[in-house]
Amino acid sequence: LAAEGRQPEYLFWVGCAGAFDERYKKVTRAFAKILVHCGVDFAVLGPEESCTGDPARRAGNEMLFQMQAMTNINTFTTYHVRKIITICPHCYNTFRNEYPDLGGHYEVIHHTQLLRDLFSSGKLHISGEVFTAHRVTFHDPCYLGRGNGEYEAPREVLDHLGVPRTEMPRNRSRALCCGAGGAQMFKEAEPGQKEVYMERTEEALATGADIIATACPFCMTMITDGLKMSKQEEQVKNLDLAELVAMELGL
């Protein structure tokens, strides 16, 4: 698009998981199909996209974080990026709250927020009949919820889908972490009674829901592992909100 002299409204930041993780690639494709279906003007960086630097900073490597961040900021400046959509709360948090300290100021939008806005603006129309026989519970990502105060957008999307929703006892600001945040995803477990992801998965299963909805690649990995450990992966599905919307649209 840049070669054609065009400036898209949004940069869709795919993220490391969205680009490389086999499971989360499905979320990337589902969300991209929704954007095209709704006529959203967006572009991706492709091979020019790098990591935001979030895992490096969480793990304590501040120098690497700043190197990655400045590389991205320079790329954004080259392409005059102003609005960024991300399917990862960790990327969302880093762009929104940490890049401004390095001179990177952008309007950052989590994909659940954009989906909500597409519904409320009337650009997204669905029958609301696909999931009526199912029950869903939503797991709040730490970096979307407690980190940035966004609890309602994902729930509003589920309500637009017409799927019966049940809450876990610990939800919103009291929600339990999936166990992967703060770079815990990349290290061995510490001594304890139970893995955090198992505690959270058991809490989700206790609601009786047959769909555990997530909106974060870290959460998806951990909840999926919990379902496998519980031998429930056939009976209960872990799906991102973008996948639920795409399934409703038949995309």
Coordinates of N, CA and C in Angstrom, one line a residue:
L1 N 0.8 -1.2 0.0 CA 0.0 0.0 0.0 C 0.9 1.3 0.0
A2 N 1.9 1.2 0.8 CA 2.8 2.4 0.8 C 3.4 2.7 -0.5
A3 N 3.7 1.6 -1.3 CA 4.3 1.8 -2.6 C 3.3 2.4 -3.6
E4 N 2.0 2.2 -3.3 CA 0.9 2.8 -4.1 C 0.6 4.2 -3.6
G5 N 1.2 4.7 -2.5 CA 0.9 6.0 -2.0 C -0.3 6.0 -1.1
R6 N -0.8 4.8 -0.7 CA -2.0 4.8 0.1 C -1.7 4.7 1.6
Q7 N -2.5 5.3 2.4 CA -2.4 5.3 3.8 C -3.6 4.6 4.5
P8 N -3.5 3.3 4.9 CA -4.6 2.7 5.5 C -5.0 3.3 6.9
E9 N -6.2 3.2 7.3 CA -6.6 3.7 8.6 C -5.9 3.0 9.8
Y10 N -5.8 1.7 9.7 CA -5.3 0.9 10.8 C -4.1 0.1 10.4
L11 N -3.2 -0.1 11.3 CA -2.2 -1.1 11.2 C -2.7 -2.3 12.0
F12 N -2.8 -3.4 11.4 CA -3.2 -4.7 12.2 C -1.9 -5.3 12.6
W13 N -1.6 -5.2 13.9 CA -0.4 -5.8 14.4 C -0.6 -7.3 14.7
V14 N -0.1 -8.2 14.0 CA -0.3 -9.6 14.1 C 0.2 -10.2 15.4
G15 N 1.5 -9.8 15.7 CA 2.1 -10.3 16.9 C 2.8 -11.6 16.7
C16 N 3.7 -11.9 17.6 CA 4.5 -13.1 17.5 C 3.6 -14.4 17.5
A17 N 2.7 -14.5 18.4 CA 1.8 -15.7 18.5 C 1.0 -15.7 17.2
G18 N 0.4 -14.6 16.8 CA -0.5 -14.6 15.7 C 0.3 -14.9 14.4
A19 N 1.6 -14.8 14.4 CA 2.4 -15.1 13.2 C 3.0 -16.5 13.2
F20 N 3.3 -16.9 14.4 CA 4.1 -18.2 14.5 C 3.5 -19.3 15.2
D21 N 2.6 -19.1 16.1 CA 1.9 -20.2 16.9 C 0.8 -20.8 16.0
E22 N 0.9 -22.1 15.8 CA -0.1 -22.7 14.9 C -1.5 -22.5 15.3
R23 N -1.8 -22.6 16.6 CA -3.1 -22.4 17.1 C -3.6 -21.0 16.9
Y24 N -2.7 -20.0 17.3 CA -3.2 -18.6 17.2 C -3.2 -18.0 15.8
K25 N -2.6 -18.7 14.9 CA -2.7 -18.3 13.5 C -4.2 -18.4 13.0
K26 N -4.9 -19.3 13.6 CA -6.3 -19.4 13.3 C -7.1 -18.2 13.7
V27 N -6.7 -17.6 14.9 CA -7.3 -16.4 15.4 C -7.0 -15.2 14.4
T28 N -5.7 -15.1 14.0 CA -5.3 -14.1 13.0 C -6.1 -14.2 11.8
R29 N -6.3 -15.3 11.2 CA -7.1 -15.5 10.0 C -8.5 -15.1 10.2
A30 N -9.1 -15.6 11.3 CA -10.5 -15.3 11.6 C -10.7 -13.8 11.7
F31 N -9.8 -13.1 12.5 CA -10.0 -11.7 12.6 C -9.8 -10.9 11.3
A32 N -8.8 -11.3 10.5 CA -8.6 -10.7 9.2 C -9.8 -10.8 8.3
K33 N -10.4 -12.0 8.3 CA -11.6 -12.2 7.5 C -12.7 -11.3 8.0
I34 N -12.9 -11.1 9.3 CA -13.9 -10.1 9.8 C -13.6 -8.7 9.3
L35 N -12.4 -8.3 9.4 CA -12.0 -7.0 8.9 C -12.4 -6.7 7.4
V36 N -12.0 -7.7 6.6 CA -12.3 -7.7 5.2 C -13.9 -7.7 5.0
H37 N -14.5 -8.5 5.7 CA -16.0 -8.6 5.6 C -16.7 -7.3 5.9
C38 N -16.1 -6.6 6.9 CA -16.7 -5.3 7.3 C -16.2 -4.1 6.6
G39 N -15.2 -4.3 5.7 CA -14.7 -3.2 4.9 C -13.8 -2.3 5.7
V40 N -13.1 -2.8 6.7 CA -12.2 -2.0 7.5 C -10.9 -1.8 6.7
D41 N -10.4 -0.6 6.7 CA -9.2 -0.2 5.9 C -8.0 -0.5 6.8
F42 N -7.3 -1.6 6.5 CA -6.2 -1.9 7.3 C -5.0 -2.5 6.4
A43 N -3.9 -2.6 7.1 CA -2.7 -3.2 6.4 C -1.9 -3.9 7.5
V44 N -1.0 -4.7 7.1 CA 0.0 -5.4 8.0 C 1.4 -5.1 7.6
L45 N 2.3 -5.2 8.5 CA 3.7 -4.9 8.1 C 4.4 -6.1 7.5
G46 N 3.9 -7.3 7.7 CA 4.5 -8.5 7.1 C 5.9 -8.8 7.7
P47 N 6.9 -9.0 6.9 CA 8.2 -9.3 7.4 C 8.9 -8.1 8.1
E48 N 8.3 -6.9 8.0 CA 8.9 -5.8 8.8 C 8.4 -5.7 10.2
E49 N 7.4 -6.6 10.6 CA 6.9 -6.6 11.9 C 7.9 -7.4 12.8
S50 N 8.2 -6.9 14.0 CA 9.0 -7.5 15.0 C 8.3 -7.7 16.3
C51 N 8.9 -8.2 17.3 CA 8.3 -8.3 18.6 C 8.2 -6.9 19.3
T52 N 7.2 -6.7 20.1 CA 7.0 -5.4 20.8 C 8.1 -5.2 21.8
G53 N 8.7 -6.3 22.3 CA 9.7 -6.2 23.3 C 9.1 -6.6 24.7
D54 N 7.8 -6.8 24.8 CA 7.1 -7.1 26.0 C 7.8 -8.3 26.8
P55 N 8.0 -9.5 26.2 CA 8.6 -10.5 27.0 C 10.0 -10.2 27.5
A56 N 10.8 -9.4 26.7 CA 12.1 -9.0 27.1 C 12.1 -8.1 28.4
R57 N 11.2 -7.2 28.4 CA 11.0 -6.3 29.6 C 10.5 -7.1 30.8
R58 N 9.5 -7.9 30.6 CA 9.0 -8.7 31.7 C 10.1 -9.6 32.3
A59 N 11.0 -10.1 31.5 CA 12.0 -11.0 31.9 C 13.2 -10.2 32.5
G60 N 13.2 -8.9 32.4 CA 14.2 -8.1 33.0 C 15.3 -7.6 32.0
N61 N 15.2 -7.8 30.7 CA 16.2 -7.4 29.8 C 15.7 -6.0 29.2
E62 N 15.9 -5.0 29.9 CA 15.5 -3.6 29.5 C 16.1 -3.1 28.2
M63 N 17.4 -3.5 28.1 CA 18.1 -3.0 26.9 C 17.5 -3.6 25.6
L64 N 17.2 -4.9 25.7 CA 16.6 -5.5 24.5 C 15.2 -5.0 24.2
F65 N 14.5 -4.7 25.3 CA 13.1 -4.1 25.1 C 13.2 -2.8 24.4
Q66 N 14.1 -1.9 24.8 CA 14.2 -0.6 24.2 C 14.7 -0.7 22.8
M67 N 15.6 -1.6 22.5 CA 16.1 -1.8 21.1 C 14.9 -2.3 20.2
Q68 N 14.1 -3.2 20.7 CA 13.0 -3.7 19.9 C 12.0 -2.6 19.7
A69 N 11.7 -1.9 20.8 CA 10.7 -0.8 20.8 C 11.1 0.3 19.8
M70 N 12.3 0.7 19.8 CA 12.8 1.8 19.0 C 12.8 1.4 17.5
T71 N 13.1 0.1 17.2 CA 13.0 -0.4 15.9 C 11.6 -0.3 15.4
N72 N 10.6 -0.7 16.2 CA 9.2 -0.6 15.8 C 8.8 0.8 15.6
I73 N 9.1 1.7 16.5 CA 8.7 3.1 16.5 C 9.3 3.7 15.2
N74 N 10.5 3.4 14.8 CA 11.0 3.9 13.5 C 10.3 3.4 12.3
T75 N 9.9 2.2 12.4 CA 9.1 1.6 11.3 C 7.7 2.3 11.2
F76 N 7.1 2.5 12.4 CA 5.8 3.2 12.4 C 5.9 4.6 11.9
T77 N 7.0 5.3 12.2 CA 7.2 6.6 11.7 C 7.3 6.6 10.2
T78 N 8.0 5.6 9.6 CA 8.2 5.5 8.2 C 6.9 5.4 7.5
Y79 N 6.0 4.6 8.1 CA 4.7 4.4 7.4 C 3.5 5.3 8.0
H80 N 3.9 6.2 8.8 CA 2.9 7.2 9.3 C 1.8 6.5 10.1
V81 N 2.1 5.5 10.9 CA 1.1 4.7 11.6 C 0.6 5.6 12.7
R82 N -0.8 5.6 12.8 CA -1.4 6.4 13.9 C -2.3 5.5 14.7
K83 N -3.0 4.5 14.1 CA -3.9 3.6 14.8 C -3.4 2.2 14.7
I84 N -3.4 1.5 15.8 CA -2.9 0.1 15.8 C -3.9 -0.8 16.4
I85 N -4.3 -1.9 15.7 CA -5.2 -2.9 16.2 C -4.3 -4.1 16.6
T86 N -4.5 -4.7 17.7 CA -3.7 -5.9 18.1 C -4.7 -7.0 18.7
I87 N -4.3 -8.2 18.4 CA -5.1 -9.3 19.0 C -4.4 -9.9 20.2
C88 N -3.5 -9.2 20.8 CA -2.8 -9.6 22.0 C -2.8 -8.5 23.0
P89 N -3.3 -8.8 24.2 CA -3.3 -7.8 25.3 C -1.9 -7.3 25.7
H90 N -1.0 -8.2 25.6 CA 0.4 -7.8 26.0 C 1.0 -6.8 25.0
C91 N 0.7 -7.0 23.7 CA 1.1 -6.0 22.7 C 0.3 -4.7 23.0
Y92 N -1.0 -4.8 23.2 CA -1.8 -3.7 23.5 C -1.3 -2.9 24.6
N93 N -1.0 -3.5 25.7 CA -0.5 -2.8 26.9 C 0.9 -2.1 26.6
T94 N 1.7 -2.8 25.9 CA 3.1 -2.3 25.7 C 3.0 -1.0 24.7
F95 N 2.2 -1.1 23.7 CA 2.0 0.0 22.8 C 1.4 1.2 23.5
R96 N 0.3 0.9 24.3 CA -0.5 1.9 24.9 C 0.2 2.6 26.0
N97 N 0.9 1.8 26.9 CA 1.4 2.4 28.1 C 2.9 2.6 28.2
E98 N 3.7 1.9 27.3 CA 5.1 1.9 27.5 C 5.8 2.6 26.3
Y99 N 5.3 2.5 25.1 CA 5.9 3.1 24.0 C 5.9 4.7 24.1
P100 N 4.9 5.3 24.7 CA 4.9 6.7 24.8 C 6.2 7.3 25.5
D101 N 6.7 6.5 26.5 CA 7.9 6.9 27.2 C 9.1 7.0 26.2
L102 N 9.0 6.3 25.1 CA 10.1 6.3 24.1 C 9.8 7.1 22.8
G103 N 8.7 7.9 22.9 CA 8.3 8.8 21.8 C 7.3 8.2 20.9
G104 N 6.7 7.0 21.2 CA 5.8 6.4 20.3 C 4.3 6.6 20.8
H105 N 3.6 7.5 20.2 CA 2.2 7.8 20.6 C 1.2 7.4 19.6
Y106 N 0.4 6.4 19.9 CA -0.6 5.9 19.0 C -1.9 5.6 19.6
E107 N -3.0 5.5 18.8 CA -4.3 5.1 19.3 C -4.2 3.6 19.1
V108 N -4.3 2.9 20.3 CA -4.2 1.4 20.3 C -5.5 0.8 20.6
I109 N -5.9 -0.2 19.8 CA -7.2 -0.8 19.9 C -7.1 -2.3 20.0
H110 N -7.7 -2.9 21.1 CA -7.7 -4.3 21.2 C -8.8 -4.9 20.3
H111 N -8.6 -6.1 19.7 CA -9.5 -6.5 18.7 C -11.0 -6.7 19.3
T112 N -11.1 -7.0 20.6 CA -12.4 -7.1 21.2 C -13.1 -5.7 21.2
Q113 N -12.3 -4.7 21.4 CA -12.9 -3.3 21.3 C -13.4 -3.0 19.9
L114 N -12.6 -3.4 18.9 CA -13.0 -3.1 17.5 C -14.3 -3.9 17.2
L115 N -14.3 -5.1 17.6 CA -15.5 -6.0 17.3 C -16.7 -5.4 17.9
R116 N -16.6 -4.9 19.2 CA -17.7 -4.3 19.8 C -18.2 -3.0 19.0
D117 N -17.2 -2.2 18.6 CA -17.6 -1.0 17.8 C -18.2 -1.3 16.5
L118 N -17.7 -2.4 15.9 CA -18.3 -2.8 14.6 C -19.8 -3.3 14.8
F119 N -20.0 -3.9 15.9 CA -21.4 -4.3 16.2 C -22.3 -3.1 16.5
S120 N -21.8 -2.2 17.4 CA -22.6 -1.0 17.8 C -22.8 0.0 16.6
S121 N -21.9 0.0 15.7 CA -22.0 0.9 14.5 C -22.9 0.4 13.4
G122 N -23.2 -0.9 13.5 CA -24.1 -1.5 12.5 C -23.3 -2.1 11.4
K123 N -22.0 -2.1 11.4 CA -21.2 -2.6 10.3 C -21.1 -4.1 10.3
L124 N -21.4 -4.7 11.5 CA -21.3 -6.1 11.7 C -22.7 -6.6 12.1
H125 N -23.3 -7.4 11.2 CA -24.6 -8.0 11.4 C -24.6 -9.5 11.5
I126 N -25.2 -10.1 12.5 CA -25.3 -11.5 12.6 C -26.7 -12.0 13.0
S127 N -26.9 -13.3 12.8 CA -28.3 -13.8 13.1 C -28.4 -14.1 14.6
G128 N -27.2 -14.4 15.3 CA -27.3 -14.7 16.7 C -27.9 -16.0 17.0
E129 N -27.8 -17.0 16.1 CA -28.5 -18.2 16.3 C -27.5 -19.4 16.4
V130 N -26.3 -19.2 16.0 CA -25.3 -20.3 16.0 C -25.0 -20.9 17.3
F131 N -24.9 -20.0 18.4 CA -24.4 -20.5 19.7 C -25.5 -20.6 20.7
T132 N -26.8 -20.5 20.3 CA -27.8 -20.5 21.3 C -27.9 -21.8 22.1
A133 N -27.4 -22.9 21.6 CA -27.5 -24.2 22.3 C -26.2 -24.4 23.1
H134 N -25.3 -23.4 23.2 CA -24.1 -23.5 23.9 C -24.1 -22.6 25.1
R135 N -23.1 -22.8 26.0 CA -22.9 -21.9 27.1 C -21.5 -21.5 27.2
V136 N -21.2 -20.2 27.4 CA -19.8 -19.7 27.3 C -19.5 -19.0 28.7
T137 N -18.2 -19.2 29.0 CA -17.6 -18.4 30.1 C -16.4 -17.7 29.6
F138 N -16.2 -16.4 30.0 CA -15.1 -15.6 29.5 C -14.0 -15.5 30.5
H139 N -12.8 -15.7 30.1 CA -11.6 -15.6 31.0 C -11.0 -14.2 30.7
D140 N -10.9 -13.4 31.7 CA -10.4 -12.0 31.5 C -8.8 -12.1 31.5
P141 N -8.3 -11.6 30.3 CA -6.8 -11.5 30.3 C -6.3 -10.4 31.3
C142 N -5.2 -10.7 32.0 CA -4.7 -9.7 33.0 C -4.4 -8.3 32.3
Y143 N -3.7 -8.4 31.2 CA -3.2 -7.1 30.6 C -4.3 -6.4 29.8
L144 N -5.5 -7.0 29.6 CA -6.6 -6.3 29.1 C -7.5 -5.7 30.2
G145 N -7.7 -6.6 31.2 CA -8.6 -6.2 32.3 C -7.9 -5.4 33.4
R146 N -7.2 -6.0 34.3 CA -6.6 -5.2 35.4 C -5.6 -4.2 34.8
G147 N -4.9 -4.6 33.8 CA -3.8 -3.7 33.3 C -4.3 -2.5 32.6
N148 N -5.5 -2.6 31.9 CA -6.0 -1.5 31.1 C -7.5 -1.2 31.4
G149 N -8.1 -1.9 32.3 CA -9.5 -1.5 32.7 C -10.6 -1.9 31.7
E150 N -10.3 -2.8 30.8 CA -11.3 -3.2 29.8 C -11.9 -4.5 30.1
Y151 N -13.1 -4.5 30.7 CA -13.8 -5.7 31.0 C -15.1 -5.9 30.2
E152 N -15.6 -4.8 29.7 CA -17.0 -4.9 29.1 C -16.9 -5.2 27.6
A153 N -15.9 -4.8 26.9 CA -15.9 -5.0 25.4 C -16.1 -6.5 25.0
P154 N -15.3 -7.4 25.7 CA -15.5 -8.8 25.3 C -16.8 -9.3 25.6
R155 N -17.4 -8.9 26.8 CA -18.7 -9.4 27.2 C -19.8 -8.8 26.3
E156 N -19.6 -7.6 25.8 CA -20.6 -7.0 24.9 C -20.6 -7.8 23.5
V157 N -19.4 -8.2 23.1 CA -19.3 -9.0 21.9 C -20.1 -10.3 22.1
L158 N -19.9 -11.0 23.2 CA -20.6 -12.2 23.5 C -22.1 -12.0 23.5
D159 N -22.5 -10.9 24.1 CA -23.9 -10.6 24.1 C -24.5 -10.4 22.7
H160 N -23.7 -9.8 21.9 CA -24.2 -9.6 20.5 C -24.3 -10.9 19.7
L161 N -23.5 -11.9 20.1 CA -23.5 -13.2 19.5 C -24.7 -14.0 20.0
G162 N -25.4 -13.5 21.1 CA -26.5 -14.2 21.6 C -26.2 -15.5 22.3
V163 N -25.0 -15.7 22.7 CA -24.6 -16.9 23.4 C -24.8 -16.8 24.9
P164 N -25.5 -17.7 25.5 CA -25.7 -17.7 27.0 C -24.4 -17.6 27.7
R165 N -24.2 -16.7 28.6 CA -22.9 -16.4 29.2 C -23.0 -16.6 30.7
T166 N -22.0 -17.3 31.3 CA -22.0 -17.5 32.8 C -20.6 -17.1 33.2
E167 N -20.6 -16.4 34.4 CA -19.3 -15.9 34.9 C -18.7 -16.9 35.9
M168 N -17.3 -16.9 35.9 CA -16.6 -17.6 36.9 C -16.7 -16.8 38.2
P169 N -16.6 -17.5 39.4 CA -16.6 -16.7 40.6 C -15.6 -15.6 40.7
R170 N -14.4 -15.8 40.1 CA -13.4 -14.8 40.1 C -13.4 -14.2 38.6
N171 N -13.9 -13.0 38.5 CA -14.0 -12.4 37.2 C -13.7 -10.9 37.3
R172 N -13.5 -10.3 36.1 CA -13.2 -8.9 36.0 C -12.0 -8.6 36.8
S173 N -12.0 -7.6 37.7 CA -10.8 -7.2 38.4 C -10.3 -8.2 39.4
R174 N -11.1 -9.2 39.7 CA -10.7 -10.3 40.6 C -10.4 -11.6 39.9
A175 N -10.3 -11.5 38.6 CA -10.1 -12.7 37.8 C -8.7 -13.3 38.1
L176 N -8.6 -14.6 38.0 CA -7.3 -15.3 38.2 C -6.5 -15.3 36.9
C177 N -5.2 -15.0 37.0 CA -4.3 -15.1 35.9 C -4.3 -16.5 35.3
C178 N -4.0 -16.6 34.0 CA -3.9 -17.9 33.4 C -2.6 -18.6 33.8
G179 N -1.7 -17.8 34.3 CA -0.4 -18.4 34.7 C 0.8 -18.1 33.8
A180 N 0.5 -17.4 32.7 CA 1.6 -17.2 31.7 C 2.2 -15.8 31.7
G181 N 1.5 -14.8 32.3 CA 1.9 -13.4 32.3 C 3.3 -13.2 33.0
G182 N 3.8 -12.0 32.8 CA 5.1 -11.7 33.4 C 6.3 -12.6 33.0
A183 N 6.2 -13.1 31.7 CA 7.2 -13.9 31.2 C 7.2 -15.3 31.8
Q184 N 6.2 -15.7 32.6 CA 6.1 -17.0 33.2 C 5.9 -18.1 32.1
M185 N 5.4 -17.7 31.0 CA 5.2 -18.6 29.8 C 6.5 -19.3 29.4
F186 N 7.6 -18.6 29.6 CA 8.9 -19.0 29.1 C 9.8 -19.6 30.1
K187 N 9.3 -20.0 31.3 CA 10.2 -20.5 32.3 C 9.5 -21.7 32.9
E188 N 10.3 -22.5 33.6 CA 9.8 -23.7 34.3 C 8.9 -23.3 35.5
A189 N 8.0 -24.2 35.9 CA 7.1 -23.9 37.0 C 7.9 -23.9 38.3
E190 N 7.5 -23.1 39.3 CA 8.1 -23.1 40.6 C 7.4 -24.0 41.5
P191 N 8.0 -24.4 42.6 CA 7.4 -25.4 43.5 C 6.0 -24.9 44.0
G192 N 5.1 -25.8 44.1 CA 3.7 -25.4 44.6 C 2.8 -26.5 44.6
Q193 N 1.6 -26.3 45.0 CA 0.5 -27.3 45.1 C -0.1 -27.6 43.8
K194 N -0.3 -26.6 42.9 CA -1.0 -26.8 41.7 C -0.6 -25.7 40.7
E195 N -0.6 -26.1 39.4 CA -0.3 -25.1 38.3 C -1.4 -24.1 38.3
V196 N -1.1 -22.8 38.1 CA -2.1 -21.8 38.0 C -3.1 -22.0 36.9
Y197 N -2.6 -22.5 35.7 CA -3.5 -22.7 34.6 C -4.5 -23.8 34.9
M198 N -4.1 -24.8 35.8 CA -5.1 -25.9 36.1 C -6.1 -25.3 37.1
E199 N -5.7 -24.5 38.0 CA -6.7 -23.8 38.9 C -7.7 -23.0 38.1
R200 N -7.3 -22.3 37.1 CA -8.2 -21.5 36.4 C -9.1 -22.3 35.4
T201 N -8.5 -23.3 34.8 CA -9.3 -24.2 34.0 C -10.4 -24.9 34.7
E202 N -10.0 -25.4 35.9 CA -11.0 -26.1 36.7 C -12.2 -25.1 37.1
E203 N -11.8 -23.9 37.4 CA -12.8 -22.9 37.7 C -13.8 -22.7 36.5
A204 N -13.2 -22.6 35.3 CA -14.0 -22.4 34.1 C -14.9 -23.7 33.9
L205 N -14.4 -24.9 34.0 CA -15.1 -26.1 33.8 C -16.3 -26.2 34.8
A206 N -16.1 -25.7 36.0 CA -17.1 -25.8 37.1 C -18.4 -24.9 36.7
T207 N -18.2 -24.0 35.8 CA -19.4 -23.2 35.4 C -20.4 -24.0 34.5
G208 N -19.9 -25.1 34.0 CA -20.8 -25.9 33.1 C -20.7 -25.5 31.7
A209 N -19.9 -24.4 31.4 CA -19.8 -23.9 30.0 C -19.1 -25.0 29.1
D210 N -19.5 -25.0 27.8 CA -18.9 -25.9 26.9 C -18.0 -25.1 25.9
I211 N -17.9 -23.8 26.1 CA -17.0 -22.9 25.4 C -16.3 -22.0 26.4
I212 N -15.0 -22.0 26.5 CA -14.2 -21.1 27.3 C -13.7 -20.0 26.3
A213 N -14.2 -18.8 26.4 CA -13.8 -17.8 25.5 C -12.6 -17.0 26.0
T214 N -11.6 -16.8 25.2 CA -10.4 -16.0 25.6 C -10.2 -14.9 24.5
A215 N -9.2 -14.0 24.9 CA -8.9 -12.9 24.0 C -7.4 -12.6 24.1
C216 N -6.6 -13.6 24.2 CA -5.2 -13.4 24.4 C -4.5 -14.7 24.1
P217 N -3.4 -14.7 23.3 CA -2.6 -15.9 22.9 C -2.0 -16.6 24.1
F218 N -1.6 -15.9 25.1 CA -1.0 -16.5 26.3 C -2.1 -17.3 27.0
C219 N -3.3 -16.7 27.2 CA -4.4 -17.3 27.9 C -4.9 -18.6 27.1
M220 N -4.9 -18.4 25.8 CA -5.3 -19.6 25.0 C -4.4 -20.8 25.2
T221 N -3.1 -20.5 25.2 CA -2.2 -21.6 25.3 C -2.4 -22.3 26.7
M222 N -2.5 -21.5 27.7 CA -2.6 -22.1 29.1 C -4.0 -22.8 29.3
I223 N -5.1 -22.2 28.9 CA -6.4 -22.8 29.1 C -6.5 -24.1 28.2
T224 N -5.9 -24.1 27.0 CA -5.9 -25.3 26.2 C -5.2 -26.4 26.8
D225 N -4.0 -26.0 27.4 CA -3.2 -27.0 28.2 C -4.0 -27.6 29.3
G226 N -4.8 -26.7 30.0 CA -5.6 -27.1 31.1 C -6.7 -28.1 30.7
L227 N -7.3 -27.8 29.5 CA -8.3 -28.7 29.0 C -7.8 -30.1 28.7
K228 N -6.5 -30.1 28.1 CA -5.9 -31.4 27.8 C -5.6 -32.2 29.0
M229 N -5.0 -31.5 30.1 CA -4.7 -32.1 31.3 C -6.0 -32.7 32.0
S230 N -7.1 -32.0 31.8 CA -8.4 -32.4 32.4 C -9.1 -33.4 31.5
K231 N -8.5 -33.7 30.4 CA -9.1 -34.6 29.4 C -10.5 -34.2 29.0
Q232 N -10.6 -32.8 28.8 CA -11.9 -32.2 28.4 C -11.8 -31.5 27.0
E233 N -10.7 -31.7 26.3 CA -10.5 -31.0 25.1 C -11.6 -31.3 24.0
E234 N -12.2 -32.5 24.1 CA -13.2 -32.9 23.1 C -14.6 -32.3 23.5
Q235 N -14.8 -32.2 24.8 CA -16.2 -31.8 25.3 C -16.2 -30.2 25.4
V236 N -15.1 -29.6 25.7 CA -15.1 -28.2 25.9 C -14.1 -27.5 25.0
K237 N -14.5 -26.4 24.3 CA -13.6 -25.8 23.4 C -13.1 -24.4 23.9
N238 N -11.9 -24.1 23.6 CA -11.3 -22.8 24.0 C -11.2 -22.0 22.7
L239 N -12.0 -21.0 22.6 CA -12.1 -20.2 21.3 C -11.9 -18.7 21.6
D240 N -11.2 -18.1 20.7 CA -11.1 -16.6 20.8 C -12.4 -16.0 20.3
L241 N -12.6 -14.8 20.8 CA -13.8 -14.1 20.4 C -13.9 -13.8 18.9
A242 N -12.8 -13.6 18.3 CA -12.7 -13.4 16.8 C -13.2 -14.7 16.1
E243 N -12.8 -15.8 16.7 CA -13.2 -17.1 16.0 C -14.7 -17.3 16.2
L244 N -15.3 -16.9 17.3 CA -16.7 -17.0 17.6 C -17.5 -16.2 16.6
V245 N -17.0 -14.9 16.4 CA -17.7 -14.0 15.4 C -17.6 -14.6 14.0
A246 N -16.4 -15.0 13.6 CA -16.2 -15.6 12.3 C -17.1 -16.8 12.0
M247 N -17.2 -17.6 13.0 CA -18.1 -18.8 12.9 C -19.5 -18.4 12.7
E248 N -19.9 -17.4 13.5 CA -21.3 -16.9 13.3 C -21.5 -16.3 11.9
L249 N -20.5 -15.7 11.3 CA -20.6 -15.1 10.0 C -20.4 -16.2 8.9
G250 N -20.0 -17.4 9.3 CA -19.7 -18.4 8.3 C -18.5 -18.2 7.5
L251 N -17.5 -17.5 8.1 CA -16.2 -17.1 7.4 C -15.2 -18.2 7.6

